Amino acid sequence: MTFAEILLPLPLQGTFTYSVPPEMSAQVCPGHRVIVPFGAKKFYTGIVTGFAPREPEGFEVKPVSQVLDTAPIVRHPQLKFWNWLADYYLCSPGEVYKAALPAGLKIESETYIDINPDFEEDTNHRLSEREVMILHILAHAEKRMSMADLAEASGFRNVASLTARLMERGAVMVSEKLVERYRPKRETYVEVALDRYNSEAVHTAFDVISSSPRQEKAFLTLLEMSGFLRKDIDLREVTKKELLERAEVSPAIISALETRGLVRQVKKSVSRFDPTELPDGELPTLSAAQDAALREIHLSWKEKDVTLLHGVTSSGKTEIYIHLIDFVLRQGRQALFLVPEIALTTQLTRRLQRVFGDKVLIYHSKFSDNERVELWRRMLDDNSPRVVIGARSSVFLPFANLGIVIVDEEHESSYKQQDPAPRYNGRDAAVVLAGMHGAKVLLGSATPAIDTYYKALSGRFGLVSLTERYEGVELPRMEIVDLTLARKKGQTYGALTLDLKQKITDALQRGEQVILFQNRRGFSPVARCGMCGYVPRCENCDVALTYHKSIDKLVCHYCGTAYELPRSCPACHEPDINPVGYGTERVENEIEFAFPDTQIARMDLDTTRNKDGYATIIENFSQRKSQILVGTQMVTKGLDFDGVSQVGIINADSMINIPDFRGAERAFCLIEQVAGRAGRRGSLKGQVTIQTYQPEHPLFEHLLRHDYNGFYESEIAERREFNYPPFTRLVYIYLKHRDERAVENLAAAYSTCLRNLFGTRVQGPDTPYVSRIQNLFIRRIMLKIEVSASMPKVKEILRKLREDMHAAGALKGAVVYYDVDPM
């Protein structure tokens, strides 16, 4: 008997051993997916990682239920990469597997509820009204119902507890059904159902349909589109949709032709991606500075596997990326181009496709499960040279022969996955992935992360600099506007100072474009009672609610719950609750009022929820269909617009007052990056107006001069003094519980144990700025570890501590997790 080690998509350490039935032994190989039972009734899709050398002892070994693949679904070294992620970021390999593989490739059991036909109600223990309603819904359901179906049909929040009580009384039964999430896209094609070389049959066909002009037109159109009458070419497949549009007939006409035996309608599985083949184009011409930087990168890679390209905004880093990708593709290898925001894939994809044609693939979270499955399979089936462009999840794709990884805007915190596990940094994971493939890495940024620049200066990474903009274009001029002074003098118009408003007017009159940056979405960050100061807060989270005027609701940006805006104050009962402050929606409204004849676009999470939201906004702004773009940090990240001369930062204080040791770094990067959107072409002079209540803040001294090196020196000195990264490594320990006192006690006990192990390296526990999310109270402990310390040993201690606390029952009802290298 053969025994396989199976990895399951569960937050459990290690793999699980299953027996392989003899009839399946030839089909089960490492990398194959299998269906296996787990627990009493559940079934999961597992991945075979290897084979046990001997039969396990001490427990019953269950057999593999089904083999799903004839070829591995993951490549070498993907499983090795998953194990590294789990080990480094202190989570389980199963959690990495769940995040890495598209949901459409994971078949899972789903719980279904069936009514028990033999159930008789006990007259002494009557069912409640809600329980009766559940049974009524099940009795009249047209199909089997899952828990989710029942919750939707009944409108009850507690459907799980109601069902549990009904199960105890024998009124319902629970069954399991395997659910496969992937559904291939199917297209209907129309074929001529005649012998191609029998001209007499074609003439007969026209005789048959001569009395029906519409059928005749449809049949003739099909002959022309398919090339049926041309014996010198291969037949072309014609979709039913194409035929209906070209012939201008209804589906009934095609059905009538099929009934007469003249055509066949055939359903086929097709790709969800555009099959159009794009021709390869020419490489962009490099300036002398770009060409020199390209040569330096190649020289750097001879000694270092990772090189940082520090190039000011609009210095032409993308053109260098394209030349490097071409170099790798010509070697027959693959390239990964990581970007921090899906918005960036829109412009970059177009630029890459102009050069590399259909070798360019896109992968990000806005794709449906089915689309992600198809791209995953495409990467498995085709080892040819390709360039994949995508967000952080692209590191999980099954690359066959990775030659280069480019991480654009490498400083971005968007590369860090926050929840759920694995809480990985896409940039750092990409560096490790490249090392496993023997690939080179290029990190690019105008404002490198402090940690990255430190590694480059200390010799761990290579360093190449581009200090001038493409074609010698000047960097934008920065100007600080004192909001306190402007408001005292009455020189404001809503969120704008009159100075910024005039600059917008001047830019529009010159036919130029404007970007306005406000790092808060919604209409107003809070609503407040003008009489007593009451602020509506979320019932589930310890945060003030944001007002969204478009839906006239207060919304929690942490759990998503929406509330009605109170017409009177719950505290003092006065009808004086009003939105306070500015979000992007309110800025957009004021700009529309101030510039009524101007097309305005807004780019934030609310306007880009669907897959094409980013592309539409960026396309319209690029083509100057809109003149003003209002947005959150999405507008700061590497977007390239020809016509922008003026950038306005509505309120810089919301960035520089963040209570975090990286606060100044984030503020500098955001402001410098959004400033870099201005004046990127020719004679267009870029200008940036920064509105702030703190014009004396030392950060602005560096920003006014575009002085990254000066900012770095001051920041690295402060980090050295207070012993923060890159001079230490951080691990945050988060503890969550529904009971605030319980989490207080647990945090105190946990920190005591940590201090016994790590001494003064432990700080906290403290209460985060947002101390309750989705009814879970939160405490945080910070662990600072010297760079010279053994991180594997540290992580082993942390893992053991959590296991010991769990075994002792101290973690009952609590959620505890570690965040390594937090952002």
C-alpha angles and dihedrals in degrees: 000000000000121000121204129201108228128196113213128199092246134112091252128117121248133356131296127237120234132173118243114224112234093246089058099043094098092048100050113087135151110283094027121124118236134181111235134175117245125186121342101322111351126113125197139182108249131185121228108236098174144307132285113242092222142009111285119240135213100041141053112268113219121211127245107260102203142356113225103186141054091195132032116279092205129047134220121296097021095095089049089051091049091052091050091052092049093048097044098043095040100240134112125278086236091062090051091049090051091052096041104049118066111253089239090068094054116081111198136178117255124204116241126190121219127184115244106238091201095054117125119187117239107235090212093055108040121194117250121250091256093049090052089051091052090053091047091053091049093047093054099037116125092213140017111290130222125206089263091052091050093049091051095045095046100035089221119141094201097053091130094058091043090052091047091055091048090051091052089054092046094244096124138027130215123222135174129232125186110238122201110200098195117090118180115229110247126203128192115232126192120219132185107252095208136093104271093217096047105092091175090062090054092051090049090051092056090049089055094052099034091108091056111064093186094053090046091051092048093048093048091048090052091051091052097044095047095044088233094152094047108084093186097068137055118258115266119222112240121202119221089237092055092047094049092050096046096043093038093223136130126256088252089068091056090048090051091053089050091051089054090052095244099115140023127217111214128184116216135178110248138182119267090218126086106269093201111129112228119205119240112253137203125286115253116259113251127221119233090262093049092047091051091049090050091054091047091053092054090048091047091052090059088069105021129042091207125050130181118219106203104191127161117243113289092013091129102257092152092060089054090049090054093053091049092049090050090051091054096043091053087057088058094251134122132250133213117204111191122198127181098226132040086226089071093057089067097064097030094050091056092049093047093046091055087061106028102028116197092356086087118095126183125210129176144129096271089070116097120248090255093053092049091050091052093050091047091053091045090056090049095048098042122052094178122127110283141161116223117200119192151111126286096293089067089082088075096061118115100255114187101196113002113193105170140015119199117192109194119200087010092181093068118121087210087082088070116088109218105182140047114019136299089065092193134158108235092209095054093041090052090055090054092044090052091051091054090054096042089245130147124242130216119191114196131193144134088216108032120201110266090240092051095047090048090054090049094050092045091054100251090112129030117250129213122173133205106191101175134060121248112282090005095287111169122247113251119271113248123215129185119215119196107227093191092057093043092053092047090054093045090243097139136100106199107294093352130078113228087246092060092041090055092048090053090050092050093049093050092048089054089053093250131133134245135212119201117195123204116162095211125079126207127049099284130002091226143008117222139187109244092210107046103009096243112165120199111237134191116269091218101037135042095241138103115254121250118228117230110193095192090067096023091232140123108236133194108225091203104052100013096235114153125212135188115256105250112244089207131025113266089212105046099009093230116140091235108110110132137168113261128199133008134290126172092268092057093044089052091051093051093047091050089053094046095045105030095168094051127095109234128192129192124207117193138113091284095056098041103050096117124067096255097040094098094044095051095050094045093044093051093047093046090052090046093242084134124038104194125046118195115191153143124245088307088084093055100064116095099296114157118214124168100205105048114115102152129054121182124194105203098200122000092180093076086068104038095050097060110130097231133103088239093051096102092045092052092047093049092048095046095048095043092047096049089045088056091065089072128087098001097151136062117294094356106122113216121218130183124195115197116196114203143153089216107056090157093062109128091229091072093059089067095040094053089057096038083237106166094160092053091049090048093053093052093044096047090050090054092047090050092050095050096036100243129147133328084038093049138022119239131214120181118205112206122198121189132182138159090234114068095204091049092053091047091054093043092049091050092050093044094049090048091054090047092051090051087056104034105020117200092001087084120086126183150324093231135170112249121231087257101042101177129039124174090351093304115123112220135212127176134205122194123213118196115196126187115248089236093057122102105259093192088058092046091051092047089055092048092049091049092049092053091048092049093048090048093049090051090054093243093125097054109140092002134112115218125178140156126234111202117202093001120204 
